[in-house]
mmCIF file of C-alpha atoms in Angstrom:
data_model
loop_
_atom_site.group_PDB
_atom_site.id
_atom_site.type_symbol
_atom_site.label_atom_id
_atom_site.label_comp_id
_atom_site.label_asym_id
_atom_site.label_seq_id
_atom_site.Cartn_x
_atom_site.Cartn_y
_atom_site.Cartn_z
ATOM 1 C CA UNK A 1 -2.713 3.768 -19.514
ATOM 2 C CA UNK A 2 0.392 6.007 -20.061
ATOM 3 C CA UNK A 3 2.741 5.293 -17.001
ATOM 4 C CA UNK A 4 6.525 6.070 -18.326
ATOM 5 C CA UNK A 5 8.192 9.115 -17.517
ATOM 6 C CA UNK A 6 11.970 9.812 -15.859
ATOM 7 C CA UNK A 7 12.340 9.727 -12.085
ATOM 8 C CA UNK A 8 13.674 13.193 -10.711
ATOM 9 C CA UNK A 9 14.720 13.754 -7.346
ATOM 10 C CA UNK A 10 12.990 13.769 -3.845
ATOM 11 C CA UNK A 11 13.282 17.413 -3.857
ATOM 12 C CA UNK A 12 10.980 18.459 -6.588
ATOM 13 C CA UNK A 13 8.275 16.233 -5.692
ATOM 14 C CA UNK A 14 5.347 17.340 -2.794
ATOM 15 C CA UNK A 15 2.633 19.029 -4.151
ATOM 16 C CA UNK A 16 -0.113 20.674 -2.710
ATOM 17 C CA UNK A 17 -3.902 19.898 -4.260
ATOM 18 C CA UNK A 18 -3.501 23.167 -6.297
ATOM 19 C CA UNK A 19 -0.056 21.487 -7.944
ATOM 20 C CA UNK A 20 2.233 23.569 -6.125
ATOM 21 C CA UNK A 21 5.204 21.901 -4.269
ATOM 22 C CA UNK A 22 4.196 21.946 -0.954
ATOM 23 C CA UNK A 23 7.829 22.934 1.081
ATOM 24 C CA UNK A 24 6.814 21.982 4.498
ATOM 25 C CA UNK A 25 6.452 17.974 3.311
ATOM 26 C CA UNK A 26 10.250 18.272 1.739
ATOM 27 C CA UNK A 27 11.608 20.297 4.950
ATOM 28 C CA UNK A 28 9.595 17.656 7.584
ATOM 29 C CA UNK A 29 11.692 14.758 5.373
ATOM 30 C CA UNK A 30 14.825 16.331 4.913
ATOM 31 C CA UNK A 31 14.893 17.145 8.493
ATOM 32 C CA UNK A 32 14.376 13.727 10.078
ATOM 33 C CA UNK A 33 17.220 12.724 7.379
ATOM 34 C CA UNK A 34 19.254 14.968 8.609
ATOM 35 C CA UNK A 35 18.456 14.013 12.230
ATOM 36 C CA UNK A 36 18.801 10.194 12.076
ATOM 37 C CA UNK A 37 21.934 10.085 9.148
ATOM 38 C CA UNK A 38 24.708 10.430 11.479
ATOM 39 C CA UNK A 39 23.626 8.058 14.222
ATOM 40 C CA UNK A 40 22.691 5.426 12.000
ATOM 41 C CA UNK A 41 25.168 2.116 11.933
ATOM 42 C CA UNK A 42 27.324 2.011 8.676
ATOM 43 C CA UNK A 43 28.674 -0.721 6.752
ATOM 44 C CA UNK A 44 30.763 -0.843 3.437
ATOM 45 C CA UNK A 45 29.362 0.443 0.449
ATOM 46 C CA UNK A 46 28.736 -1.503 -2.529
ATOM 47 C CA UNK A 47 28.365 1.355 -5.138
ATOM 48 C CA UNK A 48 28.948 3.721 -2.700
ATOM 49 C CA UNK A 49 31.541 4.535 0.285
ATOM 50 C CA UNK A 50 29.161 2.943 2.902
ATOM 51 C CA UNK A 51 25.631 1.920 3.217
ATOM 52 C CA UNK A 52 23.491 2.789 6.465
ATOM 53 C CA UNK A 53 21.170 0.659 8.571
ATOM 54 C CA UNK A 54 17.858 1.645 9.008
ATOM 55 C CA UNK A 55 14.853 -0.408 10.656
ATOM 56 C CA UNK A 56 17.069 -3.599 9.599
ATOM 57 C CA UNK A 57 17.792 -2.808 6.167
ATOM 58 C CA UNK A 58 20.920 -1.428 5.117
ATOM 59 C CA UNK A 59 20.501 1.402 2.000
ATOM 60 C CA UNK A 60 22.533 4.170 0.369
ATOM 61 C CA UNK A 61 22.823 6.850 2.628
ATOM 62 C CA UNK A 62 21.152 9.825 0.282
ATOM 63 C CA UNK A 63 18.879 8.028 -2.673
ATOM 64 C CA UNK A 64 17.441 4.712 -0.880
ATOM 65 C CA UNK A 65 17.295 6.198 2.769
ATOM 66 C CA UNK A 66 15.804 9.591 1.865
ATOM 67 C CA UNK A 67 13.707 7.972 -1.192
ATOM 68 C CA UNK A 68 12.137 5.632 1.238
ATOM 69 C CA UNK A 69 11.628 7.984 4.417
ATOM 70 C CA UNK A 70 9.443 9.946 1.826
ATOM 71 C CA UNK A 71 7.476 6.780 0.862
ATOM 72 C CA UNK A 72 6.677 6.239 4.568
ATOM 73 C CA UNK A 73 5.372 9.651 5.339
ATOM 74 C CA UNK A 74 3.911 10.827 2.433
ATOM 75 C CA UNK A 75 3.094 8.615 -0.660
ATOM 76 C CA UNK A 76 -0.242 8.278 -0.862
ATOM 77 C CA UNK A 77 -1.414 4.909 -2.656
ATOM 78 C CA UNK A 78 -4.175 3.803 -4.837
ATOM 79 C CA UNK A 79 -6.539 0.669 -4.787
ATOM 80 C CA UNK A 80 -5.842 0.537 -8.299
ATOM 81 C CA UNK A 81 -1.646 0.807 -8.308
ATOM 82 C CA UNK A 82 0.017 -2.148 -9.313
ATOM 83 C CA UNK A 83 3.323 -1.951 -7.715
ATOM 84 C CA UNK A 84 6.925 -4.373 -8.787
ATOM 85 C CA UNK A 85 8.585 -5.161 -5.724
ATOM 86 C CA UNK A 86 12.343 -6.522 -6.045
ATOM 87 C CA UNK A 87 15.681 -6.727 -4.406
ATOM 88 C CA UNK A 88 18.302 -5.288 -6.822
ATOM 89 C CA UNK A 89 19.452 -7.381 -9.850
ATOM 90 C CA UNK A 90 16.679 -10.254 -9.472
ATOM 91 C CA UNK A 91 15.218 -9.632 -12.517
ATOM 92 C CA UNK A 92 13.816 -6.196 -12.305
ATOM 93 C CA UNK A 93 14.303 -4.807 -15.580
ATOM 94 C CA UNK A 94 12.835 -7.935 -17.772
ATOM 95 C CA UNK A 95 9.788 -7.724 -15.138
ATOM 96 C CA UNK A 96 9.173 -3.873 -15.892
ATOM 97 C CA UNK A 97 9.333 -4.654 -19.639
ATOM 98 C CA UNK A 98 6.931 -7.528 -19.437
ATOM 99 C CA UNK A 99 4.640 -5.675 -17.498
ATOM 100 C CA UNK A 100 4.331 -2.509 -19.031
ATOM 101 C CA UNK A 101 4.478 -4.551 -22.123
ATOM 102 C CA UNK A 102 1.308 -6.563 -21.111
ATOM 103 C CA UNK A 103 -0.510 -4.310 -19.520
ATOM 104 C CA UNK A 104 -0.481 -1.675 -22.292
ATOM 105 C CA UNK A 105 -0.849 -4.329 -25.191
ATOM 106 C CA UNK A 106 -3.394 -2.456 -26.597
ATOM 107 C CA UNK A 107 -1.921 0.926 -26.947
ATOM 108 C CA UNK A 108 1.198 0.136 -28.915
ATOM 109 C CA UNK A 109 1.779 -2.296 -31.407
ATOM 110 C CA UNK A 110 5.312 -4.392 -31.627
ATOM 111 C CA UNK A 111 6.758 -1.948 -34.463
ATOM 112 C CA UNK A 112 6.806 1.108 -32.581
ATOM 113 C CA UNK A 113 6.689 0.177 -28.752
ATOM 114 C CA UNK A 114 8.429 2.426 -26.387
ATOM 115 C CA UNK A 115 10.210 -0.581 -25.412
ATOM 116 C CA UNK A 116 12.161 0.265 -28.536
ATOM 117 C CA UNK A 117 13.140 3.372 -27.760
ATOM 118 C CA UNK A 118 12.845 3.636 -23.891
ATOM 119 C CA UNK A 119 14.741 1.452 -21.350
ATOM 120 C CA UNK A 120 12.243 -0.372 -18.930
ATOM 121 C CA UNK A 121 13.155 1.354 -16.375
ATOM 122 C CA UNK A 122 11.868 4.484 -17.992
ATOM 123 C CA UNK A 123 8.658 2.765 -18.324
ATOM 124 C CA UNK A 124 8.096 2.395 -14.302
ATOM 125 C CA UNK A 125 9.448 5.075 -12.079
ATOM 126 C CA UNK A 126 10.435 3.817 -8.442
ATOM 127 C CA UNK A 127 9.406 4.823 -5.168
ATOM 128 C CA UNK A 128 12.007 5.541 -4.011
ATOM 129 C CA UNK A 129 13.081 8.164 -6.786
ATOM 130 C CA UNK A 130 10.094 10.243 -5.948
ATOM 131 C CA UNK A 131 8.426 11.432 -9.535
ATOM 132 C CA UNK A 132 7.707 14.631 -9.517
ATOM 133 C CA UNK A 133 4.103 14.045 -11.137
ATOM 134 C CA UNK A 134 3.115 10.615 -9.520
ATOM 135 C CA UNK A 135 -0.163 12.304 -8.244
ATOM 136 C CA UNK A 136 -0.648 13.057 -11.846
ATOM 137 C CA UNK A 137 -0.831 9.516 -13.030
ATOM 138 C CA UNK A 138 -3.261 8.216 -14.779
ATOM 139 C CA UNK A 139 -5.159 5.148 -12.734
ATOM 140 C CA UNK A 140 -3.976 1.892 -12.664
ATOM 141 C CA UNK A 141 -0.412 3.232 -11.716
ATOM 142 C CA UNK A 142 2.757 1.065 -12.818
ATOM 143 C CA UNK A 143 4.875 1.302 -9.989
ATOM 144 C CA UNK A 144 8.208 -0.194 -8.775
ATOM 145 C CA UNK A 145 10.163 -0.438 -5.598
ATOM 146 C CA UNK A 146 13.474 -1.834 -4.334
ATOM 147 C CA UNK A 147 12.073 -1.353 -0.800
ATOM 148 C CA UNK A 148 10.974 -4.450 1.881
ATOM 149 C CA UNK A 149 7.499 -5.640 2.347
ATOM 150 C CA UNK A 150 8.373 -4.521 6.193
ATOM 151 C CA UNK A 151 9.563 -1.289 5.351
ATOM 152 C CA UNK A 152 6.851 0.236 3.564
ATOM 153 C CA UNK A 153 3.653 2.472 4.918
ATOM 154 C CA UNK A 154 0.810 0.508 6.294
ATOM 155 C CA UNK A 155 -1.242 2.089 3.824
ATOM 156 C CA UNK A 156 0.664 -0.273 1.413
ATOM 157 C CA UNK A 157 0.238 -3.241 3.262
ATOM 158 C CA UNK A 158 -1.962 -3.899 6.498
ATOM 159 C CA UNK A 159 -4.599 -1.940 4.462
ATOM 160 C CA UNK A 160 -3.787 -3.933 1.163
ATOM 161 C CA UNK A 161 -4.374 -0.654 -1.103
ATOM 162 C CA UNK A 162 -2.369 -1.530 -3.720
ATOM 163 C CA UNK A 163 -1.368 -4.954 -5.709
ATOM 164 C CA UNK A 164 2.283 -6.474 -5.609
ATOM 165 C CA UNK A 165 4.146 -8.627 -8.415
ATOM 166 C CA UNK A 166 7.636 -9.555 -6.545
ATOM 167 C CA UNK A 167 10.277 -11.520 -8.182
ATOM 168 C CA UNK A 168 13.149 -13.734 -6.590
ATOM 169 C CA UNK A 169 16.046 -15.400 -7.888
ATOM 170 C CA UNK A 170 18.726 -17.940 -6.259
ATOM 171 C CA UNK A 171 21.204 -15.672 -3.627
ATOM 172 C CA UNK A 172 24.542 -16.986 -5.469
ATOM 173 C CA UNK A 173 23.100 -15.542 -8.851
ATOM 174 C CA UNK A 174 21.885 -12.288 -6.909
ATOM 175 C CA UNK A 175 25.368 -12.060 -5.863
ATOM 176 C CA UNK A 176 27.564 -12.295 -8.534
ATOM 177 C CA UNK A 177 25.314 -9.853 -10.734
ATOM 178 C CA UNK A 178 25.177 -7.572 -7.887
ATOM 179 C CA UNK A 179 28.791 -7.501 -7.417
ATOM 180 C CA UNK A 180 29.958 -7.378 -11.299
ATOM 181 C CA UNK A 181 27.267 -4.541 -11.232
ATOM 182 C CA UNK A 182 27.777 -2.339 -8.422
ATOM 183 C CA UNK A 183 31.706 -2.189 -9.428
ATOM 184 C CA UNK A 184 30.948 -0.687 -12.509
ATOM 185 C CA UNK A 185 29.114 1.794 -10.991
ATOM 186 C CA UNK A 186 31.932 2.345 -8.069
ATOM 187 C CA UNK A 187 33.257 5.580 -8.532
ATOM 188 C CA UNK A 188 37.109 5.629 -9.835
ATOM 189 C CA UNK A 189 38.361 6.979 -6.332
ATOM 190 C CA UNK A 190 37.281 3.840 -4.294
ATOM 191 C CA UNK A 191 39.176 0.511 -5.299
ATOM 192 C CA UNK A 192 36.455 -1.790 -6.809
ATOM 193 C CA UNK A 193 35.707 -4.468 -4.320
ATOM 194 C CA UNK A 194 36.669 -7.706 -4.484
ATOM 195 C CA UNK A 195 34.816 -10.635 -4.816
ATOM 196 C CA UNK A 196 35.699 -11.912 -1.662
ATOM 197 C CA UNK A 197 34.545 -9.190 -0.120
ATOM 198 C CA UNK A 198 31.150 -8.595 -1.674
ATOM 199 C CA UNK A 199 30.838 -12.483 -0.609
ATOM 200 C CA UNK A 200 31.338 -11.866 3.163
ATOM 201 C CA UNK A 201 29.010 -8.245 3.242
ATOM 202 C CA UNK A 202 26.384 -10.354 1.219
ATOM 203 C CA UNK A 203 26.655 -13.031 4.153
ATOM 204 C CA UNK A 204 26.319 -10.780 6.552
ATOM 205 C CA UNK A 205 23.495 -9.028 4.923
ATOM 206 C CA UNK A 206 25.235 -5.903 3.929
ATOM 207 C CA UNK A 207 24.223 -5.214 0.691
ATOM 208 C CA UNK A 208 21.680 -2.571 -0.523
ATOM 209 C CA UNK A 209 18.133 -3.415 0.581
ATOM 210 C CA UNK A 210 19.484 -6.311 2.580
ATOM 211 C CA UNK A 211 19.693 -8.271 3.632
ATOM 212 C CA UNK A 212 18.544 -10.637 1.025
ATOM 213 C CA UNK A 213 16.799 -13.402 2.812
ATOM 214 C CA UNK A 214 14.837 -10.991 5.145
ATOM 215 C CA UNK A 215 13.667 -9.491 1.491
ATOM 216 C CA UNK A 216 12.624 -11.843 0.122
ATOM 217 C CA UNK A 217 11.035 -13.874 3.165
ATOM 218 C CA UNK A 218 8.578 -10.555 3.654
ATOM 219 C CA UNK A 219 7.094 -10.436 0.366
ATOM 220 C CA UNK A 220 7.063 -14.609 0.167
ATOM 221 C CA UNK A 221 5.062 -14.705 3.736
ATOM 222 C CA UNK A 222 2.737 -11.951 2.562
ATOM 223 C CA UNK A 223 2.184 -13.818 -0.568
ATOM 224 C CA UNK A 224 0.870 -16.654 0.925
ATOM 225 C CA UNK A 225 -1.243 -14.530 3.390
ATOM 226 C CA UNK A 226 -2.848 -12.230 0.594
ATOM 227 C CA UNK A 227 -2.334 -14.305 -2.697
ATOM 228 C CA UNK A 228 -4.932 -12.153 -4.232
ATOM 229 C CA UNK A 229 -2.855 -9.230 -3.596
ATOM 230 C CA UNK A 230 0.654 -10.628 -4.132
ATOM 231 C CA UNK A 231 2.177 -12.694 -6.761
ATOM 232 C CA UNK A 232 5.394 -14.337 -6.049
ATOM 233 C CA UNK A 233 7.743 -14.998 -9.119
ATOM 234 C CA UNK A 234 10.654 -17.014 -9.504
ATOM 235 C CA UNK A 235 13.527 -15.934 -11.835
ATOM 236 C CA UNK A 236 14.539 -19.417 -12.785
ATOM 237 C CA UNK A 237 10.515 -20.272 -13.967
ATOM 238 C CA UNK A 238 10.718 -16.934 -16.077
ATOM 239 C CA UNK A 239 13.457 -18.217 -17.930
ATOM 240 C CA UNK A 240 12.093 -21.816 -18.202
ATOM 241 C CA UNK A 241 9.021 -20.844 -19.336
ATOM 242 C CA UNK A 242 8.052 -16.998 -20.068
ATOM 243 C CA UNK A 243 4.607 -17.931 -21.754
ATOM 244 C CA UNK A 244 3.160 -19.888 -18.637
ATOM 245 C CA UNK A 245 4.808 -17.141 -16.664
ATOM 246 C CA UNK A 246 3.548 -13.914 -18.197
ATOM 247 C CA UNK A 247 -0.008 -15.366 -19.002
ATOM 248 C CA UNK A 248 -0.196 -16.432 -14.803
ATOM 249 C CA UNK A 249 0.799 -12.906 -14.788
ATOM 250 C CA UNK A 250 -1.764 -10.996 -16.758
ATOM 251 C CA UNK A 251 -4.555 -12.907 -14.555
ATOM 252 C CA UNK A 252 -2.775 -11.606 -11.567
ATOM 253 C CA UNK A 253 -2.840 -8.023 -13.047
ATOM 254 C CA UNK A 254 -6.711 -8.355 -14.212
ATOM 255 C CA UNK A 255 -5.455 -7.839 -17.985
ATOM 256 C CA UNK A 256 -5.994 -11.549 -19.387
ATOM 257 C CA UNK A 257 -5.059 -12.740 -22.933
ATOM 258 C CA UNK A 258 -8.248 -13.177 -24.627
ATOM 259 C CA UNK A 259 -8.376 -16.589 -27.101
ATOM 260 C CA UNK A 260 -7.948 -14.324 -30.106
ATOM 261 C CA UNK A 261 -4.802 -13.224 -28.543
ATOM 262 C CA UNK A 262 -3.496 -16.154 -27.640
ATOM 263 C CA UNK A 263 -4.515 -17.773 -31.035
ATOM 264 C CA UNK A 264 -2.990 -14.407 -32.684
ATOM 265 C CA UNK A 265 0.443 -15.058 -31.107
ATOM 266 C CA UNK A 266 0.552 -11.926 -28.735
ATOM 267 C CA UNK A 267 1.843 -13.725 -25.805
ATOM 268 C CA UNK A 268 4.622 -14.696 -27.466
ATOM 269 C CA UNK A 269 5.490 -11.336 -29.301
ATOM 270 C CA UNK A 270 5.727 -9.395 -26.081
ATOM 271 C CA UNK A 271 7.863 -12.862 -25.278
ATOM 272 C CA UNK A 272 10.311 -11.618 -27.729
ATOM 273 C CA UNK A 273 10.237 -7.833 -27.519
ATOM 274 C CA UNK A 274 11.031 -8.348 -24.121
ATOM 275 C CA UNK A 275 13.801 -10.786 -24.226
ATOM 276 C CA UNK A 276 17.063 -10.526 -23.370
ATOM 277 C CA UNK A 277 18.501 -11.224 -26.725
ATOM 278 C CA UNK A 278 15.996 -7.858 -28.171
ATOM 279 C CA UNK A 279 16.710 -5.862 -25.390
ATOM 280 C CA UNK A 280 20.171 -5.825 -24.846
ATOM 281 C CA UNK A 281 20.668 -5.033 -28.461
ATOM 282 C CA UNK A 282 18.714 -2.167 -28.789
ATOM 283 C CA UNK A 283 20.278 1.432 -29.675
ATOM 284 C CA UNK A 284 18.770 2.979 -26.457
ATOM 285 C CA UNK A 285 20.063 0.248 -24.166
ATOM 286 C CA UNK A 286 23.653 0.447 -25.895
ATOM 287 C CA UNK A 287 24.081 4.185 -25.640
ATOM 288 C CA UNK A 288 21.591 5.928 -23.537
ATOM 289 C CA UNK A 289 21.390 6.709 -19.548
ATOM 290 C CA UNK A 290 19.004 6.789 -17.015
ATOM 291 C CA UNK A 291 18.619 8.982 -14.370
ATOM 292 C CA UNK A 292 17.411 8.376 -11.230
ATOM 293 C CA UNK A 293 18.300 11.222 -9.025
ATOM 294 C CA UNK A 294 20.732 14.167 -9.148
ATOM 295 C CA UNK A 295 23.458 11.742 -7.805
ATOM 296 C CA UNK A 296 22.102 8.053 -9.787
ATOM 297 C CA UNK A 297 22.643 8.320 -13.401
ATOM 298 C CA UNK A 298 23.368 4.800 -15.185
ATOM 299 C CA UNK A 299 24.043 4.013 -18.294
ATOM 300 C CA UNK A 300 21.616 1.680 -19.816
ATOM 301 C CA UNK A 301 23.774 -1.394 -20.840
ATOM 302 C CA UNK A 302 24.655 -2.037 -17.471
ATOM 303 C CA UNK A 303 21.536 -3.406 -16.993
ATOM 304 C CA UNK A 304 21.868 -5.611 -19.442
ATOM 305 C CA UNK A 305 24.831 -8.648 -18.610
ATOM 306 C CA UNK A 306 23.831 -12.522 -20.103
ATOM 307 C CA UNK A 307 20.500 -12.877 -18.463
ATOM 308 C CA UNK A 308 21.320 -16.343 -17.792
ATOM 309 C CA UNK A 309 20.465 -19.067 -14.313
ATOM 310 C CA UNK A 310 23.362 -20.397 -12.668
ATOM 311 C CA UNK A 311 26.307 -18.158 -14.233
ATOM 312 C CA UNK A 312 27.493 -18.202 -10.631
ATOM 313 C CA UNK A 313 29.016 -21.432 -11.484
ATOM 314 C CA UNK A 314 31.650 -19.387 -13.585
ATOM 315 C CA UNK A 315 32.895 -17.580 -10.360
ATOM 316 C CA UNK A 316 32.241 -18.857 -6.744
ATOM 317 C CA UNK A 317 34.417 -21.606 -4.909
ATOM 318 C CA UNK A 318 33.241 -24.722 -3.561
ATOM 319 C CA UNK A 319 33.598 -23.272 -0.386
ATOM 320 C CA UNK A 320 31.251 -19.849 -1.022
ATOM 321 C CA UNK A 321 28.824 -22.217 -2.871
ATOM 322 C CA UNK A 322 28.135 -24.641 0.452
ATOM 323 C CA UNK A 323 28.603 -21.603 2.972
ATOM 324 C CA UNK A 324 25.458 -19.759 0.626
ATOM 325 C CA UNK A 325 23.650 -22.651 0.642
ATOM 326 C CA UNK A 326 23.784 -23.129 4.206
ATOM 327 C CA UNK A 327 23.084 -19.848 5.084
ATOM 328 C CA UNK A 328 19.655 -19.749 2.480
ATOM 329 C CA UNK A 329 18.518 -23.228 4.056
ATOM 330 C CA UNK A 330 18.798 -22.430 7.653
ATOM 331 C CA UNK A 331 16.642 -18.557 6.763
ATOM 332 C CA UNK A 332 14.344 -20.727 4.836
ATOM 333 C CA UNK A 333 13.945 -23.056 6.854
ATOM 334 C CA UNK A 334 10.223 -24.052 7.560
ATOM 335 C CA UNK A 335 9.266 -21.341 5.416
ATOM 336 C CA UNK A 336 7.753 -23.277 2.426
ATOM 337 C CA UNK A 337 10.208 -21.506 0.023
ATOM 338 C CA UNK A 338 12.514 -23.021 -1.967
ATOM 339 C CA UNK A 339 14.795 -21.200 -4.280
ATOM 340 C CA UNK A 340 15.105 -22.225 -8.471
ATOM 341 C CA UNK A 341 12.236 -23.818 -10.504
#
């Protein structure tokens, strides 16, 4: 299964069954972008000058909005695609690793895995981003996606055609890392914004894919209605304990460890090549970039901070801490979810 390549922009992307890009798919997007951008609500950017609202989610007004408006009219899934679901800076980028990792065990060995040389999230394009040769992918797809169980085609979801691993992580961790991320992405001409601030557009669900608690809550009540089809991860049992974790997620995936394996030590290798502490000090994740669109190019040690549960403790009040907390108990409430291990 070879499923790594770059993500290029929406615009190079349609095809038509002889390969060629098929114009009239890109013009019938861009034109209902153009249509619905300027009536849209707005709210204040994160990375950007503003985000947008659209059907209840706010999202960067070119790469999320236009990435996902092509997802709902014209990706076409598989039975077989495995899709990672997450709201930004949840644990996205350890997932990818320890899922392409798994799932393509037996194509690489540990000394010269493209997790050495590739950042994960070269390994699985997104949605959103709009490969240029997704069509040409080899089945089962490795997919990933920033976008709401709510938001995506039925094709996705009331016909279950494809499988879903989402991961979620406790809102004041979500937050900090999203803010100390986002501001180094900020361009220079905007002032970075404050802490303060990112608290108060969190609350209020302003925040890229937001907001968070309506995210999360769509993929959690799918879970439990399609378990077969969606596995629900916490961030906090990652970290406590990867093995139990990763093997809970290779029966998910249909890839089990065989007892050879697991007598072998492979769990635990792609444990390690996928840890924060291998990861992070990598050449490629020190120097390199990755591009997402025309307009999205980051540089790969951003996504790489402390990897660590509860480093909110280093930076929100007593007051932010209880006003969170309130606000995740009443949108959980009766919900069955709890957030942390």
């Amino acid at each position: 299964m070879d499923s790594f390549l770059p993500s290029p922009d929406c615009d190079t992307i349609s095809k038509t069954d002889n390969g060629q890009i098929d114009s009239h798919l890109i013009q019938k997007t861009n034109e209902g972008y153009r249509e619905i951008l300027p009536n849209l609500p707005r709210g204040k950017g994160w990375m950007t000058e503003h985000l947008v609202q659209y059907q209840g989610v706010w999202l960067t007004p070119n790469f999320a909005l236009k990435g996902l408006m092509w997802v709902q009219d014209h990706f076409k899934p598989r039975s077989t695609d495995i899709c990672l679901a997450t709201f930004p800076k949840t644990g996205t980028t350890w997932l990818k690793a320890l899922t392409f990792a798994t799932v393509n065990r037996t194509r690489y060995g540990f000394t010269d895995h493209p997790l050495l040389t590739t950042v994960p999230h070269g390994c699985l394009p997104f949605l959103e981003a709009c490969p240029k040769d997704l069509d040409g992918f080899p089945s089962p797809r490795l997919l990933s996606t920033h976008i709401p169980y709510t938001l995506l085609p039925n094709s996705m979801t009331v016909n279950q055609s494809c499988r879903f691993v989402y991961i979620c992580r406790d809102p004041k961790d979500v937050l900090v890392s999203k803010w100390l991320f986002m501001n180094k992405l900020r361009p220079k001409e905007l002032a970075p914004i404050s802490l303060e601030e990112a608290f108060e557009l969190f609350c209020q669900g302003i925040s890229h894919y937001g907001p968070y608690w309506d995210h999360v809550l769509g993929y959690w009540k799918a879970s439990l209605e399609t378990p077969e089809k969606i596995l629900f991860l916490k961030y906090e049992d990652l970290k406590k304990e990867p093995l139990v974790v990763v093997k809970r997620l290779d029966d998910f995936l249909g890839y089990p460890f065989s007892l050879e394996e697991e007598s072998k030590g492979v769990v635990e290798e792609i444990v390690k090549l996928c840890s924060f502490e291998n990861l992070s000090t990598l050449e490629v994740n020190k120097v390199s970039e990755q591009k997402f669109s025309k307009d999205t190019i980051i540089d790969n040690r951003h996504f790489f901070r402390k990897g660590k549960v509860g480093d909110w403790k280093t930076y929100l009040t007593t007051e932010m801490v209880e006003r969170l907390d309130e606000i995740t108990y009443e949108k959980l409430l009766g919900s069955g979810l709890v957030f942390g291990s």
